Coordinates of N, CA, C and O in Angstrom, one line a residue:
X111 N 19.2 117.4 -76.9 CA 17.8 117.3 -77.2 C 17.4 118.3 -78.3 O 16.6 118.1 -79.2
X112 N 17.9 119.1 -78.0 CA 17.7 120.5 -79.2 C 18.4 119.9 -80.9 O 18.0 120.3 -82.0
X113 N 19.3 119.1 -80.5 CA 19.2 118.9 -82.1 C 18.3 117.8 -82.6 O 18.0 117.6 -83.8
X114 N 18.1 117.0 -81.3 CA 17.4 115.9 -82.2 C 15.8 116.6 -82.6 O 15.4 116.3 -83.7
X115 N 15.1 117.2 -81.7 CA 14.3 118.2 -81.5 C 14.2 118.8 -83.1 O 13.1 118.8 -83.7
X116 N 15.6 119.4 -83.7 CA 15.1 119.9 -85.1 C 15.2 118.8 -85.9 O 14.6 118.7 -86.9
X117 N 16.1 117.7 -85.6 CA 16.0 116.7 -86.6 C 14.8 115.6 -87.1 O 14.7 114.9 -88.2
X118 N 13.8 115.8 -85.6 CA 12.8 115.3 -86.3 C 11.9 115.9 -86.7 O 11.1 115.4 -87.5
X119 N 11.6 117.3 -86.3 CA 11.0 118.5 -86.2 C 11.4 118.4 -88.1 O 10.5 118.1 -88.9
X120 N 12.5 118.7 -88.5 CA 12.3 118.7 -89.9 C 11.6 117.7 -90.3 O 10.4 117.8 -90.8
X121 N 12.3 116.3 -90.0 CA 11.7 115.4 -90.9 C 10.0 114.7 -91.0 O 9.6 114.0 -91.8
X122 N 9.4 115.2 -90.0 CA 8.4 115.9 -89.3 C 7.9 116.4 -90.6 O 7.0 115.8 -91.3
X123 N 8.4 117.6 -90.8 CA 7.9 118.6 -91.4 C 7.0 119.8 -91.0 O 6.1 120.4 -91.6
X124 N 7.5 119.8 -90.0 CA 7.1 120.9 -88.8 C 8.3 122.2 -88.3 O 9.4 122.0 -88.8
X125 N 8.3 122.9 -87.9 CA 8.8 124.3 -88.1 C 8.5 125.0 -86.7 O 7.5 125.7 -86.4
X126 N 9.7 124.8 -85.7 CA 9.4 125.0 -84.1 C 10.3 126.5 -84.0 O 11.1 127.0 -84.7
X127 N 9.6 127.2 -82.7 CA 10.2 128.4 -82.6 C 9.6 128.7 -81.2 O 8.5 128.5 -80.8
X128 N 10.8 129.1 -80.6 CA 10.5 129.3 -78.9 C 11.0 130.6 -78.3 O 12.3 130.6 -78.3
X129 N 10.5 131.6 -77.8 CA 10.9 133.1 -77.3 C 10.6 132.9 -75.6 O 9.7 132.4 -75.0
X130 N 11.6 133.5 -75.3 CA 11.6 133.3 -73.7 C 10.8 134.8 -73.4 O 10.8 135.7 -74.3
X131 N 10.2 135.0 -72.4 CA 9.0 135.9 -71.7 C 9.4 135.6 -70.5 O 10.3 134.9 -70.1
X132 N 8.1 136.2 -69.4 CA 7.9 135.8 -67.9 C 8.6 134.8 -67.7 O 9.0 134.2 -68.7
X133 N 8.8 134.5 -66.1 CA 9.3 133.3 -65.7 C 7.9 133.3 -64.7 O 7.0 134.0 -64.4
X134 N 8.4 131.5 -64.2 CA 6.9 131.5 -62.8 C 8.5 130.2 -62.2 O 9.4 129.6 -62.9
X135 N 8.2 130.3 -60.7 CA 8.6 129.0 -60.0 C 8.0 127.6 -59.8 O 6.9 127.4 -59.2
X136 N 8.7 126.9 -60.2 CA 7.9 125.5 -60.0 C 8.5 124.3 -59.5 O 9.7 124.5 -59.6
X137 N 8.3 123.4 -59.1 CA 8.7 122.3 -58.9 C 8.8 121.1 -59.7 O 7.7 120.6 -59.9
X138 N 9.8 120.4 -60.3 CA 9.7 119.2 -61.3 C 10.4 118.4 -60.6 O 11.3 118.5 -59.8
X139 N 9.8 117.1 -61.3 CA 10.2 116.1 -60.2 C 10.5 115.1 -61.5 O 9.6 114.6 -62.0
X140 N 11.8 114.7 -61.8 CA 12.5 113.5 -63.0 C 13.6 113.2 -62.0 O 13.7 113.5 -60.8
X141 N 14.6 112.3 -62.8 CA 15.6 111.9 -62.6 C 15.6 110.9 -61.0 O 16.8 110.6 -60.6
X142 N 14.8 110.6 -60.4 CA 14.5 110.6 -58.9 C 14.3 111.3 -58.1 O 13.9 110.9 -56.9
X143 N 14.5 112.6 -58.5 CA 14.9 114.0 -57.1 C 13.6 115.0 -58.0 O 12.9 114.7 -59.0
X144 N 13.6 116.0 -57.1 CA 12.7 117.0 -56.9 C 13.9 118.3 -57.1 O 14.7 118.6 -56.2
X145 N 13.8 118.9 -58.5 CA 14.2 120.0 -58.5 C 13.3 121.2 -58.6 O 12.1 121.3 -58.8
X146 N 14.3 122.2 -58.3 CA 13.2 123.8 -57.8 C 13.7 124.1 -59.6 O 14.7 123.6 -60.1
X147 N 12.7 125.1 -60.3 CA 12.6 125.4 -61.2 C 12.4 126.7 -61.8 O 11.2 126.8 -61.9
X148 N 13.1 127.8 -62.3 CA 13.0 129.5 -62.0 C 13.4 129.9 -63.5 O 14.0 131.0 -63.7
X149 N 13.2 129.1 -64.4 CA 13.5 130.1 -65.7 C 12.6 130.9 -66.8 O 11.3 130.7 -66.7
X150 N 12.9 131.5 -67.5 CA 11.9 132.5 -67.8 C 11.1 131.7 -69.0 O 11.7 131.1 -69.8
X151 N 9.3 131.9 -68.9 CA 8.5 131.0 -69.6 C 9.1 131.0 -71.2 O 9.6 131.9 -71.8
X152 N 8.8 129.7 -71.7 CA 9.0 129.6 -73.1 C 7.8 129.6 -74.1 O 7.0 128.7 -74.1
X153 N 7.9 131.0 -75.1 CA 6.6 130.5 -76.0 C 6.5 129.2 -77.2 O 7.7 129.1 -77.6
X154 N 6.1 128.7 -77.5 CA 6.0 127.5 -78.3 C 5.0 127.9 -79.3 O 3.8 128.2 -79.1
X155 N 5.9 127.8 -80.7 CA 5.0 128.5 -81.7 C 5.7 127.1 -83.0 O 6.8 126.8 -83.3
X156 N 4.4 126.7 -83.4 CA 5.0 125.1 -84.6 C 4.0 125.9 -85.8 O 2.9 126.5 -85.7
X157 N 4.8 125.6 -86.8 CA 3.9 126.1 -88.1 C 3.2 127.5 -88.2 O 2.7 127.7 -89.3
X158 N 3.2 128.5 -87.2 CA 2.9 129.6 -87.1 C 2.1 130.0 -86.1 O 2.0 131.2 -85.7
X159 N 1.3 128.8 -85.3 CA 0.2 128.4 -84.6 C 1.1 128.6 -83.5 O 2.3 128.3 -83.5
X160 N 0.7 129.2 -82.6 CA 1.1 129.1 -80.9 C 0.8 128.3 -80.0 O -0.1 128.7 -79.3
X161 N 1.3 127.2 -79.5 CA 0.7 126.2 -78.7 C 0.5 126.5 -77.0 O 1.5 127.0 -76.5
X162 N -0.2 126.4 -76.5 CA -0.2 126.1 -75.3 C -0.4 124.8 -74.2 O -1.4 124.1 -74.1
X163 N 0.3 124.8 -73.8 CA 0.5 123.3 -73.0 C -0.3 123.6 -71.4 O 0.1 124.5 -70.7
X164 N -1.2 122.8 -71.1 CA -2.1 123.1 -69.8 C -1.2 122.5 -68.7 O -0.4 123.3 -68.1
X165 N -1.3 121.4 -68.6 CA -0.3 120.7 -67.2 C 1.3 121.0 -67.3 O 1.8 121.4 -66.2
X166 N 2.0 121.0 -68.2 CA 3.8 121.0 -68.3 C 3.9 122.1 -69.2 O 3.4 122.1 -70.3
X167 N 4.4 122.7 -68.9 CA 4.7 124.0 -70.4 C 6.2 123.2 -70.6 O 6.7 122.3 -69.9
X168 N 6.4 124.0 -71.8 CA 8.1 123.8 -72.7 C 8.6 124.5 -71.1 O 8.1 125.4 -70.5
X169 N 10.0 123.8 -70.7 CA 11.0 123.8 -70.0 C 12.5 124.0 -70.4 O 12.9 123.4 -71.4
X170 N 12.9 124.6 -69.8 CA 14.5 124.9 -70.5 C 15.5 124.6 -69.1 O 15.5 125.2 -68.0
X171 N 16.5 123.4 -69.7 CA 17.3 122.5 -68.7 C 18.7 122.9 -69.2 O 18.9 123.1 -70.4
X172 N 19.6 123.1 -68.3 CA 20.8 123.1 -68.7 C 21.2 123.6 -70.6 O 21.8 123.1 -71.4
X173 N 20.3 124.9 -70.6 CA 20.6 125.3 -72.0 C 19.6 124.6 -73.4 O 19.7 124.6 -74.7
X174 N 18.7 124.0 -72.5 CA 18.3 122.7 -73.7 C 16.6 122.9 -73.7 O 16.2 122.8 -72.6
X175 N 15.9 123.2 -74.5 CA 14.3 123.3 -74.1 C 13.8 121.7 -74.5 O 14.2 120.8 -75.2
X176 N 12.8 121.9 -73.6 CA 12.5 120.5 -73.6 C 10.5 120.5 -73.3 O 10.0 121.1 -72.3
X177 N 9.5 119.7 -74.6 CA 7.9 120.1 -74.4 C 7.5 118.6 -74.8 O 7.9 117.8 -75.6
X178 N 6.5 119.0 -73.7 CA 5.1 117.9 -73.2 C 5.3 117.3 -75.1 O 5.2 118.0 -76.2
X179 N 5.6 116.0 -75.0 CA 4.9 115.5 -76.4 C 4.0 115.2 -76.6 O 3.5 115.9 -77.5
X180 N 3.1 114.4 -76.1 CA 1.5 114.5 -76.1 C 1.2 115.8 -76.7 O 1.0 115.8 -78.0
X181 N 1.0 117.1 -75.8 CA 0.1 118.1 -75.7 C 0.8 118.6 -76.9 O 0.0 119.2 -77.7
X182 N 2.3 118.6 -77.6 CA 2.6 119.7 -79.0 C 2.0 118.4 -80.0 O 1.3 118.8 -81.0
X183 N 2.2 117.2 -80.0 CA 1.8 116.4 -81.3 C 0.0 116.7 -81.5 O -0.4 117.4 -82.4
X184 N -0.9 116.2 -80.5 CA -1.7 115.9 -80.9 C -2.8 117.6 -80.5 O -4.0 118.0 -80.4
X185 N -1.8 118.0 -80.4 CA -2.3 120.2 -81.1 C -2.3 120.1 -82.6 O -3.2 120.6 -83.3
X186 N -1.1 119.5 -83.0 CA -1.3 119.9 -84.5 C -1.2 118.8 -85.2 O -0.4 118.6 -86.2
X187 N -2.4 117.9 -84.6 CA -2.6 116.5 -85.5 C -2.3 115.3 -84.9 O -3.1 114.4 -84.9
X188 N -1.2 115.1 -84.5 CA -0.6 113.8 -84.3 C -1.1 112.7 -83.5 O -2.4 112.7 -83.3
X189 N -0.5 111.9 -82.9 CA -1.0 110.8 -82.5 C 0.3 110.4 -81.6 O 1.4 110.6 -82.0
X190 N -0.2 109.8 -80.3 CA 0.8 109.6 -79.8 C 0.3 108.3 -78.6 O -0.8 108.3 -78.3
X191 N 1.1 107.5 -78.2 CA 0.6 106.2 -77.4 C 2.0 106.4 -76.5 O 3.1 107.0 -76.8
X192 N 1.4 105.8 -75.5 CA 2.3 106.1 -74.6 C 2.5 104.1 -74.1 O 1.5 103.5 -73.7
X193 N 3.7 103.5 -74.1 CA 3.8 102.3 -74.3 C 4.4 101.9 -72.4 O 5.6 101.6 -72.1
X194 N 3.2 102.0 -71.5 CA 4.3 102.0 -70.6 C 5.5 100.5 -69.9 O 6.5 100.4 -69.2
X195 N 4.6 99.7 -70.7 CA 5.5 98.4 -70.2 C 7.0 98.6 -70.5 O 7.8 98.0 -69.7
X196 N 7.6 99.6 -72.0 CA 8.7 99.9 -72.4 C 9.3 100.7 -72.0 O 10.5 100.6 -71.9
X197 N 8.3 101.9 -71.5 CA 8.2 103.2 -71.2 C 9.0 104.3 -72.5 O 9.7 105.3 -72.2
X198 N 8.6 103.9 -73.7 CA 8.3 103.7 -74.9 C 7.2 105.0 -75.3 O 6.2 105.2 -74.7
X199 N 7.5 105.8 -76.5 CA 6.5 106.6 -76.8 C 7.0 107.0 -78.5 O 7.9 107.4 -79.2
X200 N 5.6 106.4 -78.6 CA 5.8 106.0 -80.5 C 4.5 107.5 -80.6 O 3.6 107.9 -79.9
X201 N 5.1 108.0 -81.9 CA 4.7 109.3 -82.6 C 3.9 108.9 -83.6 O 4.2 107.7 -83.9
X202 N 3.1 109.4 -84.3 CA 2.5 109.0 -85.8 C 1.9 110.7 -86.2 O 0.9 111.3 -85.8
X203 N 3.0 111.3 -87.0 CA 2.9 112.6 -87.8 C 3.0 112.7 -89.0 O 4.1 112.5 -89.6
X204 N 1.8 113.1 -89.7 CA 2.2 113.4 -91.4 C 2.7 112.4 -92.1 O 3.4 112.7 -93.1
X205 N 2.5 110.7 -91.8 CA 2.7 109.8 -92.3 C 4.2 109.8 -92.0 O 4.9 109.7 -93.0
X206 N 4.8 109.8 -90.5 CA 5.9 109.1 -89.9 C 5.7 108.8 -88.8 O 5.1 109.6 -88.2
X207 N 6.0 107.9 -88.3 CA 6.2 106.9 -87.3 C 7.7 107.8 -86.7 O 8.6 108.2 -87.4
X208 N 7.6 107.8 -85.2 CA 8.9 108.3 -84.2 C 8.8 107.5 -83.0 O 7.8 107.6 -82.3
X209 N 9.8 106.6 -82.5 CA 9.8 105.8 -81.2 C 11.0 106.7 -80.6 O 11.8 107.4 -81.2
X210 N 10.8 106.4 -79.5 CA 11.7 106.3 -78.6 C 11.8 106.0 -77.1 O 10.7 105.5 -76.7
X211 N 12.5 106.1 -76.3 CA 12.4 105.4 -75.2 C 13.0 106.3 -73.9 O 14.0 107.0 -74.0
X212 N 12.5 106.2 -73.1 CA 13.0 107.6 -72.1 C 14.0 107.1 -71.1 O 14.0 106.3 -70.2
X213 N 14.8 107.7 -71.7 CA 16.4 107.8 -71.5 C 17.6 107.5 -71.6 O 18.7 107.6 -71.0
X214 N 17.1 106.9 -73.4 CA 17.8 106.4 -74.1 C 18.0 107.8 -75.2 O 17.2 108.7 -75.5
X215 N 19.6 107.4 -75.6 CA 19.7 108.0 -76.6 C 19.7 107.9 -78.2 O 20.2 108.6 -79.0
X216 N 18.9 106.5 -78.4 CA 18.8 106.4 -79.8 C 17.2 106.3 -80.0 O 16.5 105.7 -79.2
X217 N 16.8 107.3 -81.3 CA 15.5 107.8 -81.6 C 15.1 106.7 -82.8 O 15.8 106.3 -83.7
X218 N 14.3 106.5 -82.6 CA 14.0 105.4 -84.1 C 12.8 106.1 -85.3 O 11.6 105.9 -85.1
X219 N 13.3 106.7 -86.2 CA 12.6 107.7 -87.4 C 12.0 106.7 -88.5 O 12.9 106.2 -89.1
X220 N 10.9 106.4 -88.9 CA 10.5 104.9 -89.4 C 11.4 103.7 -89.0 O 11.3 103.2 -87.9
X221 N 12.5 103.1 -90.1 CA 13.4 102.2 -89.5 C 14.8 102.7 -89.9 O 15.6 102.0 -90.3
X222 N 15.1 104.5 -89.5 CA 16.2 104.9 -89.5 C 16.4 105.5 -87.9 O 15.7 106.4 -87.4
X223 N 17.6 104.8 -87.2 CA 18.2 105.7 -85.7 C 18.8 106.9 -86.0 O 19.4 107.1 -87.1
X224 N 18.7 107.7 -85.3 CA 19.0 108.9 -84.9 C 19.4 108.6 -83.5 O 18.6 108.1 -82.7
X225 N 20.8 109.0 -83.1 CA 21.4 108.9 -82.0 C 21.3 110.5 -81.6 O 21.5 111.4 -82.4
X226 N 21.0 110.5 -80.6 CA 20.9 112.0 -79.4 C 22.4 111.8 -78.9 O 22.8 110.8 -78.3
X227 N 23.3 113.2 -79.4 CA 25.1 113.2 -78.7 C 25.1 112.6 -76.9 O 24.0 112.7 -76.5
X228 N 25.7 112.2 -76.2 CA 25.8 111.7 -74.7 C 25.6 112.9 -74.1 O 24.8 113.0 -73.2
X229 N 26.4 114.2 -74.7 CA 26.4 115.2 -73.7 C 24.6 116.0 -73.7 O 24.2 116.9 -73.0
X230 N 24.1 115.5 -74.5 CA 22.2 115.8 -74.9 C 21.2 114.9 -74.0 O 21.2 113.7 -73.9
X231 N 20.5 115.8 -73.5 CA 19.3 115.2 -72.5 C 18.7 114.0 -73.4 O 18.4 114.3 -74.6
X232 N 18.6 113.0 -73.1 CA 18.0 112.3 -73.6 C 16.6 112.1 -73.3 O 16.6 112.5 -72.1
X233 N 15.4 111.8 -73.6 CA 14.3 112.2 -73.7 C 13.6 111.8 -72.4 O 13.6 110.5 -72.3
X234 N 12.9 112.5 -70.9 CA 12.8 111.9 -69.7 C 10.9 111.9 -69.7 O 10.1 112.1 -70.6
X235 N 10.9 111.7 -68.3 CA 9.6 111.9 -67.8 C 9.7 112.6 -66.3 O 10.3 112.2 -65.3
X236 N 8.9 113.9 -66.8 CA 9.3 115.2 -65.7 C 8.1 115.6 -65.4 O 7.4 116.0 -66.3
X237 N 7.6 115.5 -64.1 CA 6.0 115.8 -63.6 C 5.3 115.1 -64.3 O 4.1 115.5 -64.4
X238 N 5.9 113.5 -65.0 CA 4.6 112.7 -65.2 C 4.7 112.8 -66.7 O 4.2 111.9 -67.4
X239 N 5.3 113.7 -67.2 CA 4.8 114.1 -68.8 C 6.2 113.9 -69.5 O 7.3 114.2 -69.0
X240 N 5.9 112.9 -71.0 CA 7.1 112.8 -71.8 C 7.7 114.1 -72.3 O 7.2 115.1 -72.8
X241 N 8.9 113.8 -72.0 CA 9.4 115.4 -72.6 C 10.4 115.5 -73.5 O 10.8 116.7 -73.8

């Protein structure tokens, strides 16, 4: 997730940076199960701006950070639809278009794929929120 993360993040034209601080315990609930959740908070700083996420903060899984798309795109502009009959979530940033599909690993960047490696989270829905 972290690479595709900068791969659209560049193409984007956006400039992500995340510093670990406090931790808090929480509960998230993806994959079908209910995991317990203890790692130390992540800051989320895009273009220089610091974002804050109200309901899901940025999460860090098995090595990999992972943030609310809604709440980072349309902080600094964007536009985002959430498609649920596909369960589908199309991006519109800085005059690009981003689809993708939760839990698939191919990203669609206008009408270029971007494959996420197998061993990379592919993009889920955790406490409700695309991630």
């Amino acid at each position: 997730m972290r690479r595709f993360a900068a791969a659209a993040a560049a193409a984007l034209g956006i400039v992500m940076f995340g510093a670990a601080a406090n931790g808090a315990t929480m509960k998230l609930q993806y994959d079908g199960a209910i995991h317990m959740y203890n790692e130390a908070d992540i800051n989320l700083v895009i273009n220089g701006k610091q974002i804050v996420t109200k309901e899901m903060p940025p999460i860090s899984i098995n090595g990999r950070t992972l943030v609310p798309v809604r709440e980072v795109f349309e902080s600094i502009g964007g536009e985002v639809y959430w498609l649920e009959d596909t369960d589908q979530t199309v991006i519109y940033y800085n005059g690009n278009e981003l689809l993708f599909t939760i839990d698939s690993h191919d990203i669609y960047l206008g009408r270029s794929v971007v494959s996420i490696p197998s061993n990379e989270p592919a993009p889920k829905v955790i406490n409700g929120k695309t991630m």
